[in-house]
Short mmCIF file of C-alpha atoms in Angstrom, two decimals:
data_model
loop_
_atom_site.label_atom_id
_atom_site.label_comp_id
_atom_site.label_asym_id
_atom_site.label_seq_id
_atom_site.Cartn_x
_atom_site.Cartn_y
_atom_site.Cartn_z
CA UNK A 1 -64.93 59.18 45.06
CA UNK A 2 -62.30 59.64 42.59
CA UNK A 3 -60.86 61.69 40.23
CA UNK A 4 -58.83 61.85 37.45
CA UNK A 5 -55.98 64.73 37.08
CA UNK A 6 -55.56 65.06 33.37
CA UNK A 7 -52.43 66.91 33.04
CA UNK A 8 -49.36 66.33 35.15
CA UNK A 9 -48.51 64.06 37.92
CA UNK A 10 -48.24 67.32 39.60
CA UNK A 11 -51.65 68.54 39.19
CA UNK A 12 -53.47 68.73 42.86
CA UNK A 13 -55.93 66.15 42.49
CA UNK A 14 -60.25 67.06 43.27
CA UNK A 15 -61.36 66.82 46.62
CA UNK A 16 -63.20 63.66 47.71
CA UNK A 17 -66.78 63.24 48.01
CA UNK A 18 -67.69 61.95 51.48
CA UNK A 19 -70.21 58.70 51.32
CA UNK A 20 -73.26 59.63 53.91
CA UNK A 21 -72.86 58.06 57.14
CA UNK A 22 -75.56 57.71 60.28
CA UNK A 23 -75.01 59.83 62.53
CA UNK A 24 -74.65 57.42 65.18
CA UNK A 25 -71.01 56.26 63.19
CA UNK A 26 -67.70 58.23 64.55
CA UNK A 27 -67.13 60.03 61.03
CA UNK A 28 -64.04 57.95 59.76
CA UNK A 29 -61.92 60.09 57.48
CA UNK A 30 -61.37 58.13 53.61
CA UNK A 31 -57.68 57.60 52.94
CA UNK A 32 -57.31 58.75 49.28
CA UNK A 33 -53.56 57.33 47.17
CA UNK A 34 -52.39 58.09 43.58
CA UNK A 35 -51.66 56.74 40.86
CA UNK A 36 -50.28 57.63 37.23
CA UNK A 37 -49.58 54.76 33.70
CA UNK A 38 -47.27 55.97 31.20
CA UNK A 39 -49.17 58.98 30.87
CA UNK A 40 -48.04 60.60 33.54
CA UNK A 41 -52.17 61.69 34.54
CA UNK A 42 -52.84 60.90 37.62
CA UNK A 43 -55.93 59.29 39.60
CA UNK A 44 -57.02 60.22 43.30
CA UNK A 45 -58.20 56.58 43.97
CA UNK A 46 -59.98 55.94 47.78
CA UNK A 47 -57.55 52.55 49.67
CA UNK A 48 -61.15 51.56 49.89
CA UNK A 49 -61.44 51.02 45.58
CA UNK A 50 -58.01 50.54 45.94
CA UNK A 51 -58.24 47.41 48.23
CA UNK A 52 -59.44 45.06 45.02
CA UNK A 53 -56.00 44.89 43.54
CA UNK A 54 -53.67 42.57 45.92
CA UNK A 55 -50.51 44.57 44.42
CA UNK A 56 -51.67 47.70 45.65
CA UNK A 57 -53.22 46.97 48.66
CA UNK A 58 -50.09 45.28 50.00
CA UNK A 59 -48.22 48.44 49.01
CA UNK A 60 -50.67 51.04 50.67
CA UNK A 61 -51.05 48.37 54.17
CA UNK A 62 -48.79 50.23 55.94
CA UNK A 63 -47.83 53.39 54.49
CA UNK A 64 -49.41 55.17 56.82
CA UNK A 65 -49.73 58.16 54.28
CA UNK A 66 -50.81 61.53 55.24
CA UNK A 67 -52.62 63.51 52.34
CA UNK A 68 -50.27 65.22 51.48
CA UNK A 69 -47.43 62.23 51.60
CA UNK A 70 -50.06 60.26 49.26
CA UNK A 71 -50.67 63.07 46.92
CA UNK A 72 -47.08 63.72 46.89
CA UNK A 73 -45.53 60.15 46.09
CA UNK A 74 -47.87 58.84 43.82
CA UNK A 75 -47.53 54.90 42.52
CA UNK A 76 -45.81 54.80 38.78
CA UNK A 77 -47.30 52.35 37.10
CA UNK A 78 -45.09 52.84 33.60
CA UNK A 79 -45.98 49.78 32.24
CA UNK A 80 -49.99 50.70 32.06
CA UNK A 81 -51.00 52.67 29.37
CA UNK A 82 -53.11 55.94 30.77
CA UNK A 83 -56.34 54.74 28.90
CA UNK A 84 -55.97 51.31 30.68
CA UNK A 85 -55.61 52.44 33.86
CA UNK A 86 -58.30 55.00 33.43
CA UNK A 87 -60.59 51.71 33.11
CA UNK A 88 -59.11 49.99 35.85
CA UNK A 89 -59.27 52.24 38.18
CA UNK A 90 -62.83 52.98 37.13
CA UNK A 91 -63.99 49.63 37.82
CA UNK A 92 -62.25 49.83 41.23
CA UNK A 93 -64.52 52.88 41.77
CA UNK A 94 -68.02 51.41 40.54
CA UNK A 95 -66.69 47.94 43.17
CA UNK A 96 -65.67 49.64 45.88
CA UNK A 97 -66.73 47.66 49.22
CA UNK A 98 -68.90 45.77 47.04
CA UNK A 99 -68.42 41.62 46.04
CA UNK A 100 -68.43 41.35 41.79
CA UNK A 101 -71.30 39.77 40.24
CA UNK A 102 -70.66 37.08 38.28
CA UNK A 103 -72.11 38.35 34.83
CA UNK A 104 -70.64 42.05 35.27
CA UNK A 105 -72.08 44.47 32.99
CA UNK A 106 -70.30 47.71 33.98
CA UNK A 107 -66.65 46.42 32.85
CA UNK A 108 -64.78 47.58 29.97
CA UNK A 109 -66.40 46.01 26.58
CA UNK A 110 -64.22 47.89 24.13
CA UNK A 111 -62.04 44.24 22.42
CA UNK A 112 -59.47 45.99 21.10
CA UNK A 113 -58.07 47.42 24.57
CA UNK A 114 -59.09 43.55 25.94
CA UNK A 115 -55.45 42.15 25.34
CA UNK A 116 -53.68 45.27 26.89
CA UNK A 117 -56.42 45.38 30.23
CA UNK A 118 -55.54 41.72 31.10
CA UNK A 119 -51.77 41.98 31.19
CA UNK A 120 -52.82 45.60 33.50
CA UNK A 121 -55.11 43.40 35.66
CA UNK A 122 -52.90 40.94 36.05
CA UNK A 123 -49.83 42.68 37.24
CA UNK A 124 -52.10 45.02 39.46
CA UNK A 125 -53.41 41.86 41.31
CA UNK A 126 -57.39 42.41 40.50
CA UNK A 127 -58.85 39.19 40.68
CA UNK A 128 -62.63 39.25 40.14
CA UNK A 129 -61.67 42.13 36.60
CA UNK A 130 -58.90 39.17 36.16
CA UNK A 131 -61.27 36.31 35.83
CA UNK A 132 -63.55 38.40 34.14
CA UNK A 133 -61.29 40.12 31.00
CA UNK A 134 -60.08 36.14 30.96
CA UNK A 135 -63.85 35.33 30.50
CA UNK A 136 -64.12 38.05 27.88
CA UNK A 137 -61.41 36.56 26.27
CA UNK A 138 -62.72 33.35 25.87
CA UNK A 139 -65.86 34.27 24.18
CA UNK A 140 -64.16 35.03 21.80
CA UNK A 141 -63.52 31.93 20.01
CA UNK A 142 -66.72 30.40 21.14
CA UNK A 143 -68.09 28.44 18.32
CA UNK A 144 -65.13 28.57 16.32
CA UNK A 145 -62.90 26.45 14.34
CA UNK A 146 -59.23 26.56 14.16
CA UNK A 147 -58.85 28.17 11.34
CA UNK A 148 -61.23 31.34 12.58
CA UNK A 149 -59.50 30.41 16.39
CA UNK A 150 -56.09 31.14 14.96
CA UNK A 151 -57.10 34.50 13.47
CA UNK A 152 -58.40 35.59 16.18
CA UNK A 153 -55.96 34.76 18.65
CA UNK A 154 -52.89 35.54 15.88
CA UNK A 155 -51.95 31.62 16.79
CA UNK A 156 -48.99 31.35 14.20
CA UNK A 157 -49.60 27.67 11.86
CA UNK A 158 -46.56 24.94 12.20
CA UNK A 159 -45.15 26.30 8.80
CA UNK A 160 -44.99 29.34 10.44
CA UNK A 161 -43.39 28.34 13.80
CA UNK A 162 -40.76 26.30 12.33
CA UNK A 163 -39.64 28.79 9.87
CA UNK A 164 -39.80 31.28 13.11
CA UNK A 165 -37.42 28.45 14.83
CA UNK A 166 -34.97 28.08 12.27
CA UNK A 167 -34.74 31.80 12.13
CA UNK A 168 -33.90 32.02 16.00
CA UNK A 169 -31.29 29.56 15.56
CA UNK A 170 -29.88 30.83 12.68
CA UNK A 171 -29.94 34.40 14.40
CA UNK A 172 -28.44 32.43 17.27
CA UNK A 173 -25.48 31.12 15.02
CA UNK A 174 -24.59 34.15 13.55
CA UNK A 175 -24.52 35.90 17.33
CA UNK A 176 -22.35 33.16 18.75
CA UNK A 177 -20.48 33.17 15.86
CA UNK A 178 -19.19 37.13 16.34
CA UNK A 179 -18.95 36.29 19.77
CA UNK A 180 -16.10 33.79 18.29
CA UNK A 181 -15.24 36.24 16.48
CA UNK A 182 -14.48 38.86 18.71
CA UNK A 183 -13.03 36.63 21.45
CA UNK A 184 -10.06 36.05 18.85
CA UNK A 185 -9.99 39.40 18.28
CA UNK A 186 -8.99 40.00 21.46
CA UNK A 187 -6.85 36.97 22.26
CA UNK A 188 -4.66 38.86 19.18
CA UNK B 1 -59.38 43.12 16.34
CA UNK B 2 -57.00 39.29 16.75
CA UNK B 3 -55.63 39.54 20.39
CA UNK B 4 -51.85 38.04 20.04
CA UNK B 5 -52.08 35.09 22.73
CA UNK B 6 -49.17 33.44 23.08
CA UNK B 7 -47.55 36.85 24.02
CA UNK B 8 -49.41 36.92 27.02
CA UNK B 9 -47.69 35.43 30.02
CA UNK B 10 -48.04 31.60 30.78
CA UNK B 11 -49.74 31.98 34.02
CA UNK B 12 -52.59 33.92 31.77
CA UNK B 13 -52.78 31.78 29.56
CA UNK B 14 -53.95 29.64 31.62
CA UNK B 15 -56.28 31.55 33.32
CA UNK B 16 -57.77 32.10 29.96
CA UNK B 17 -57.60 28.44 28.83
CA UNK B 18 -59.24 27.41 32.53
CA UNK B 19 -62.52 29.48 30.98
CA UNK B 20 -62.29 27.48 27.65
CA UNK B 21 -64.88 24.13 27.51
CA UNK B 22 -63.63 21.20 25.92
CA UNK B 23 -64.82 22.15 22.59
CA UNK B 24 -63.12 25.74 22.43
CA UNK B 25 -59.75 23.34 23.71
CA UNK B 26 -60.08 21.00 21.32
CA UNK B 27 -60.25 23.05 18.51
CA UNK B 28 -57.42 25.23 19.48
CA UNK B 29 -55.08 21.97 20.02
CA UNK B 30 -55.72 21.79 16.46
CA UNK B 31 -54.68 25.11 15.91
CA UNK B 32 -50.59 24.24 16.42
CA UNK B 33 -48.63 21.71 17.63
CA UNK B 34 -47.36 24.87 19.71
CA UNK B 35 -50.30 25.60 20.66
CA UNK B 36 -51.69 22.12 21.32
CA UNK B 37 -48.52 21.77 24.39
CA UNK B 38 -50.29 25.30 25.83
CA UNK B 39 -53.23 23.51 26.29
CA UNK B 40 -51.70 20.26 27.99
CA UNK B 41 -50.61 22.80 30.34
CA UNK B 42 -53.47 24.61 31.14
CA UNK B 43 -56.38 22.52 30.69
CA UNK B 44 -59.17 22.64 33.16
CA UNK B 45 -57.63 19.29 35.64
CA UNK B 46 -61.15 17.93 36.57
CA UNK B 47 -62.22 16.44 33.47
CA UNK B 48 -64.24 12.95 33.03
CA UNK B 49 -64.51 11.00 30.18
CA UNK B 50 -66.72 8.31 28.84
CA UNK B 51 -67.42 6.39 25.53
CA UNK B 52 -71.17 6.14 24.23
CA UNK B 53 -70.24 3.79 21.26
CA UNK B 54 -68.02 3.45 18.78
CA UNK B 55 -68.99 6.81 17.16
CA UNK B 56 -69.37 9.29 20.16
CA UNK B 57 -67.00 10.25 23.32
CA UNK B 58 -68.64 12.00 25.86
CA UNK B 59 -66.40 14.31 28.57
CA UNK B 60 -68.33 15.63 31.76
CA UNK B 61 -67.05 18.78 33.10
CA UNK B 62 -67.65 20.78 36.44
CA UNK B 63 -71.23 19.80 37.61
CA UNK B 64 -74.03 18.66 34.27
CA UNK B 65 -71.87 19.62 32.03
CA UNK B 66 -71.46 17.25 29.16
CA UNK B 67 -69.73 17.57 25.75
CA UNK B 68 -70.40 15.30 23.37
CA UNK B 69 -67.74 14.54 20.16
CA UNK B 70 -69.19 12.97 17.67
CA UNK B 71 -67.68 11.73 14.25
CA UNK B 72 -68.98 12.76 11.08
CA UNK B 73 -67.31 11.96 8.08
CA UNK B 74 -68.16 14.62 6.65
CA UNK B 75 -66.00 17.50 6.29
CA UNK B 76 -68.57 20.50 5.71
CA UNK B 77 -69.61 19.91 9.64
CA UNK B 78 -66.29 19.48 11.19
CA UNK B 79 -66.07 21.74 14.10
CA UNK B 80 -69.99 22.68 13.35
CA UNK B 81 -71.74 22.56 17.16
CA UNK B 82 -75.34 22.09 17.87
CA UNK B 83 -76.17 23.43 21.95
CA UNK B 84 -78.57 21.52 23.53
CA UNK B 85 -78.64 23.51 26.79
CA UNK B 86 -76.40 25.83 28.35
CA UNK B 87 -73.56 23.55 29.69
CA UNK B 88 -74.69 20.12 27.12
CA UNK B 89 -73.97 19.78 23.24
CA UNK B 90 -72.06 18.04 20.88
CA UNK B 91 -69.32 18.75 18.11
CA UNK B 92 -68.89 16.70 14.83
CA UNK B 93 -65.20 15.96 14.19
CA UNK B 94 -63.51 13.59 12.36
CA UNK B 95 -62.36 10.39 14.47
CA UNK B 96 -59.60 10.21 12.40
CA UNK B 97 -57.64 6.67 12.70
CA UNK B 98 -60.71 5.03 14.83
CA UNK B 99 -61.89 5.94 18.62
CA UNK B 100 -59.37 5.11 20.16
CA UNK B 101 -57.02 7.51 18.17
CA UNK B 102 -59.38 10.35 19.12
CA UNK B 103 -59.82 9.20 23.00
CA UNK B 104 -56.29 8.50 23.63
CA UNK B 105 -55.74 12.66 22.00
CA UNK B 106 -58.13 13.73 24.57
CA UNK B 107 -57.19 12.60 27.47
CA UNK B 108 -53.94 13.38 26.70
CA UNK B 109 -54.95 17.25 25.28
CA UNK B 110 -57.03 17.46 28.44
CA UNK B 111 -55.43 16.00 30.43
CA UNK B 112 -57.87 13.71 31.48
CA UNK B 113 -57.12 11.17 34.92
CA UNK B 114 -60.21 9.61 34.84
CA UNK B 115 -62.09 7.57 32.62
CA UNK B 116 -65.72 7.61 34.06
CA UNK B 117 -66.91 4.41 31.55
CA UNK B 118 -65.76 2.27 28.76
CA UNK B 119 -68.23 0.26 27.73
CA UNK B 120 -69.05 -1.34 24.31
CA UNK B 121 -71.88 -2.41 22.11
CA UNK B 122 -73.64 -5.63 22.22
CA UNK B 123 -72.40 -5.64 18.06
CA UNK B 124 -70.00 -4.67 15.96
CA UNK B 125 -66.67 -4.30 15.97
CA UNK B 126 -63.79 -4.65 19.28
CA UNK B 127 -62.67 -1.52 19.68
CA UNK B 128 -63.28 -1.71 23.59
CA UNK B 129 -59.84 -3.26 23.33
CA UNK B 130 -58.31 -0.71 21.22
CA UNK B 131 -59.78 1.60 23.96
CA UNK B 132 -58.43 0.33 26.52
CA UNK B 133 -54.84 -0.09 25.13
CA UNK B 134 -55.11 4.26 24.64
CA UNK B 135 -55.62 4.60 28.42
CA UNK B 136 -52.77 2.31 29.25
CA UNK B 137 -50.53 3.79 27.20
CA UNK B 138 -51.67 7.26 28.62
CA UNK B 139 -51.12 5.78 32.86
CA UNK B 140 -55.00 6.53 33.22
CA UNK B 141 -57.37 5.22 35.47
CA UNK B 142 -60.40 3.58 34.90
CA UNK B 143 -63.21 4.11 36.57
CA UNK B 144 -65.68 1.72 35.22
CA UNK B 145 -65.17 -0.99 32.60
CA UNK B 146 -68.13 -2.62 30.53
CA UNK B 147 -67.94 -5.22 28.20
CA UNK B 148 -70.54 -6.77 26.44
CA UNK B 149 -70.16 -10.33 24.91
CA UNK B 150 -68.22 -9.84 21.59
CA UNK B 151 -67.97 -12.86 19.43
CA UNK B 152 -64.85 -11.56 18.12
CA UNK B 153 -62.84 -11.00 21.35
CA UNK B 154 -59.88 -13.07 21.95
CA UNK B 155 -60.65 -13.02 25.60
CA UNK B 156 -57.45 -14.17 26.79
CA UNK B 157 -55.67 -11.29 25.17
CA UNK B 158 -58.43 -8.55 26.24
CA UNK B 159 -58.40 -9.86 29.92
CA UNK B 160 -54.80 -9.67 29.93
CA UNK B 161 -54.88 -5.86 29.35
CA UNK B 162 -57.58 -5.99 31.85
CA UNK B 163 -55.24 -6.84 34.30
CA UNK B 164 -52.74 -4.20 32.56
CA UNK B 165 -55.63 -1.13 33.27
CA UNK B 166 -55.93 0.34 36.79
CA UNK B 167 -59.80 -0.30 37.12
CA UNK B 168 -60.64 2.08 40.08
CA UNK B 169 -63.99 0.97 39.98
CA UNK B 170 -66.00 -1.88 38.83
CA UNK B 171 -65.83 -4.85 35.50
CA UNK B 172 -68.90 -5.98 34.33
CA UNK B 173 -68.33 -8.60 31.77
CA UNK B 174 -71.04 -9.85 29.53
CA UNK B 175 -68.34 -12.10 27.46
CA UNK B 176 -68.58 -15.43 26.85
CA UNK B 177 -65.58 -17.48 27.49
CA UNK B 178 -63.93 -20.54 26.11
CA UNK B 179 -64.87 -23.75 27.94
CA UNK B 180 -60.70 -24.26 28.88
CA UNK B 181 -60.13 -20.02 29.19
CA UNK B 182 -58.18 -19.41 32.61
CA UNK B 183 -57.74 -16.09 34.61
CA UNK B 184 -55.85 -15.25 37.59
CA UNK B 185 -56.77 -11.18 38.32
CA UNK B 186 -53.08 -9.83 38.49
CA UNK B 187 -54.90 -6.72 40.68
CA UNK B 188 -58.75 -6.43 41.40
CA UNK B 189 -61.16 -3.27 41.44
CA UNK B 190 -63.25 -1.82 43.75
CA UNK B 191 -66.32 -4.88 42.63
CA UNK B 192 -66.72 -7.26 39.83
CA UNK B 193 -69.18 -8.68 38.22
CA UNK B 194 -69.13 -11.16 35.95
CA UNK B 195 -71.38 -13.45 33.98
CA UNK B 196 -70.43 -16.50 33.00
CA UNK B 197 -67.96 -16.67 35.51
CA UNK B 198 -67.20 -20.60 35.40
CA UNK B 199 -63.71 -19.99 34.93
CA UNK B 200 -63.48 -17.95 38.17
CA UNK B 201 -62.32 -20.37 40.84
CA UNK B 202 -62.13 -21.45 44.13
CA UNK B 203 -58.22 -20.04 44.28
CA UNK B 204 -59.53 -16.99 42.31
CA UNK B 205 -62.48 -16.07 45.20
CA UNK B 206 -59.82 -16.68 47.76
CA UNK B 207 -57.53 -14.42 46.63
CA UNK B 208 -59.92 -11.74 45.15
CA UNK B 209 -59.04 -8.20 47.12
CA UNK B 210 -63.01 -6.55 45.56
CA UNK B 211 -65.39 -4.70 47.98
CA UNK B 212 -67.93 -6.59 46.10
CA UNK B 213 -68.55 -9.75 43.82
CA UNK B 214 -70.75 -11.06 41.92
CA UNK B 215 -70.64 -14.12 39.66
CA UNK B 216 -72.97 -15.27 37.13
CA UNK B 217 -72.98 -18.53 35.75
CA UNK B 218 -70.10 -19.55 38.71
CA UNK B 219 -69.36 -23.31 38.65
CA UNK B 220 -68.54 -23.40 42.56
CA UNK B 221 -70.19 -25.19 45.08
CA UNK B 222 -71.22 -25.49 48.17
CA UNK B 223 -67.36 -26.54 49.52
CA UNK B 224 -66.07 -23.95 47.77
CA UNK B 225 -68.21 -21.32 49.63
CA UNK B 226 -67.89 -23.30 52.81
CA UNK B 227 -63.49 -22.96 52.13
CA UNK B 228 -64.54 -19.44 51.57
CA UNK B 229 -66.72 -17.79 54.30
CA UNK B 230 -64.68 -20.13 56.82
CA UNK B 231 -61.52 -17.89 55.56
CA UNK B 232 -63.69 -14.61 55.57
CA UNK B 233 -64.36 -15.68 59.30
CA UNK B 234 -60.79 -15.62 60.43
CA UNK B 235 -59.09 -12.22 61.51
CA UNK B 236 -57.20 -9.93 59.08
CA UNK B 237 -58.81 -11.63 55.91
CA UNK B 238 -60.83 -9.88 53.70
CA UNK B 239 -60.75 -6.19 54.74
CA UNK B 240 -62.35 -4.51 52.27
CA UNK B 241 -65.17 -7.12 51.14
CA UNK B 242 -68.49 -5.72 51.69
CA UNK B 243 -71.36 -7.84 49.20
CA UNK B 244 -70.72 -11.23 47.28
CA UNK B 245 -73.36 -12.79 45.23
CA UNK B 246 -72.89 -15.88 43.55
CA UNK B 247 -75.28 -17.59 41.49
CA UNK B 248 -74.20 -21.46 40.62
CA UNK B 249 -75.78 -24.57 39.62
CA UNK B 250 -73.35 -26.49 41.80
CA UNK B 251 -74.69 -24.73 44.96
CA UNK B 252 -76.65 -27.99 46.15
CA UNK B 253 -78.68 -28.84 49.00
CA UNK B 254 -76.65 -31.59 49.88
CA UNK B 255 -73.50 -30.51 51.94
CA UNK B 256 -73.20 -27.75 54.31
CA UNK B 257 -71.86 -24.04 54.68
CA UNK B 258 -70.60 -23.00 57.37
CA UNK B 259 -72.23 -26.16 58.94
CA UNK B 260 -75.84 -25.40 57.75
CA UNK B 261 -77.34 -27.18 55.19
CA UNK B 262 -78.85 -25.07 52.67
CA UNK B 263 -81.59 -23.78 52.46
CA UNK B 264 -80.18 -20.87 54.82
CA UNK B 265 -82.03 -18.18 56.04
CA UNK B 266 -83.65 -17.06 58.73
CA UNK B 267 -86.84 -15.61 58.69
CA UNK B 268 -86.46 -13.47 61.85
CA UNK B 269 -83.99 -11.26 60.45
CA UNK B 270 -85.54 -9.13 58.17
CA UNK B 271 -82.44 -7.13 56.73
CA UNK B 272 -83.28 -4.47 53.29
CA UNK B 273 -80.12 -4.98 50.91
CA UNK B 274 -79.09 -2.68 48.29
CA UNK B 275 -80.31 -4.08 44.77
CA UNK B 276 -77.44 -6.14 42.76
CA UNK B 277 -77.39 -6.44 39.21
CA UNK B 278 -78.44 -8.52 36.93
CA UNK B 279 -80.36 -11.58 38.22
CA UNK B 280 -79.49 -10.18 41.39
CA UNK B 281 -81.73 -7.26 40.95
CA UNK B 282 -84.87 -8.46 43.46
CA UNK B 283 -82.43 -9.07 46.20
CA UNK B 284 -84.51 -6.55 47.58
CA UNK B 285 -84.82 -8.07 51.60
CA UNK B 286 -82.77 -10.30 52.99
CA UNK B 287 -83.05 -13.42 55.85
CA UNK B 288 -80.09 -13.96 56.23
CA UNK B 289 -78.17 -16.28 59.09
CA UNK B 290 -75.80 -14.07 61.24
CA UNK B 291 -72.48 -14.84 60.53
CA UNK B 292 -69.47 -13.53 63.20
CA UNK B 293 -66.22 -13.29 62.22
CA UNK B 294 -63.03 -13.35 64.53
CA UNK B 295 -62.78 -9.81 65.32
CA UNK B 296 -66.26 -9.02 66.08
CA UNK B 297 -67.62 -7.89 62.38
CA UNK B 298 -70.92 -9.36 61.26
CA UNK B 299 -71.56 -10.76 58.08
CA UNK B 300 -74.94 -11.90 56.83
CA UNK B 301 -75.72 -15.55 54.88
CA UNK B 302 -78.44 -16.64 52.86
CA UNK B 303 -78.53 -19.38 50.16
CA UNK B 304 -81.16 -19.72 48.39
CA UNK B 305 -80.61 -22.13 45.02
CA UNK B 306 -79.06 -21.43 43.37
CA UNK B 307 -78.02 -18.21 44.67
CA UNK B 308 -75.73 -17.21 47.53
CA UNK B 309 -75.73 -13.74 49.26
CA UNK B 310 -73.33 -13.06 51.55
CA UNK B 311 -73.25 -8.87 52.88
CA UNK B 312 -71.00 -7.71 55.49
#
């Protein structure tokens, strides 16, 4: 299926295992692509698994890379942490060629990673996983009171929002004053 | 582990809000003014609302989901939920400044455009008037409005509100009006079901654009109904009309309606019709006489004192 290259992006990925095929079907070699996140760890993923990501699928659909070209040109996702990308790749591999069940138990459960995971999945446009992640986030506030929700989702109170707004206005005023002073200096 | 939800992109926040039920959205809206605005932006689109009485409001989600908001004065019970089934339950909240205020808040926060039913209970305060005002203020449609008699109600004032509201379904009215009461609908709902409808005159009937008209306690007589049916027969009139049910003590067996003196009935034309409301519950089969419009549309008329039934 896929393998992860721990270390550097230049490390050679492991050979893909091939799925058993019926004797009658002609052998079609599966194509593989390579992705890496912020940590530069390269993940080898089959085109089939990558189909879950509308973003990557769109990128690779017209490339026609050979194995060598694909290996030499891993897709960089510098905005995604390595461990998050690993989770996403694992999920894509587990669901290669399969529809996602409504209650997917093969999904990352770590609440502390959920925020980054949601962002990554949204960016990579993996619709089913995004729906699941959003459900997980929504579940966090099930049965909770507004005070509890405020804590869980870090929602500032009205007073905090007002203070932040005042602060932002003050800062903007100072910046504007600074720019005016600088412009006046230039004019002199 | 907390999540800084407001740091997520707006579209993503919308996706998460879509997964929240009306109880959660209500609690979220109470977190802060800023978040209240975010809810308005991301709330699901297919919610319906109705009131049960002056102390409970129900929101219907997709399918069979039903969320009851129940008024409680006990602060310790605020936001406490009880689950009845997987998709049905209740939450206790404070009805600050009355039901109309909460109703308006829910319509506004959850962007509800479909008011399934507004109904007052037979006794108690006239809170329905405030609910109708709240709905008008929010520019929402009322699917069905049902009012019972309330002696404290100022009928003229209430009916003026009915004219301002956009009732798309049935307006059911059991209110008893003063003897000198007059009213003209400026816009008609799909159906009207009026008890004590003495004030609904021939002119009202001739201008009525409803699909279904049901009048009980009417004062319309044979001549009025004759004029109405003659107008119906003309080309292009009453394009929506499907059914008229009138109960009136002024229908008699002396003067003709469409040149037929009541009772008007044809035993050979057995035709099953849907049940009417109230006194027309037992219409069952209709042995009507055929009435043909100029464009060929066929109507069926049965007049048996004190009732007239006309079905297109």
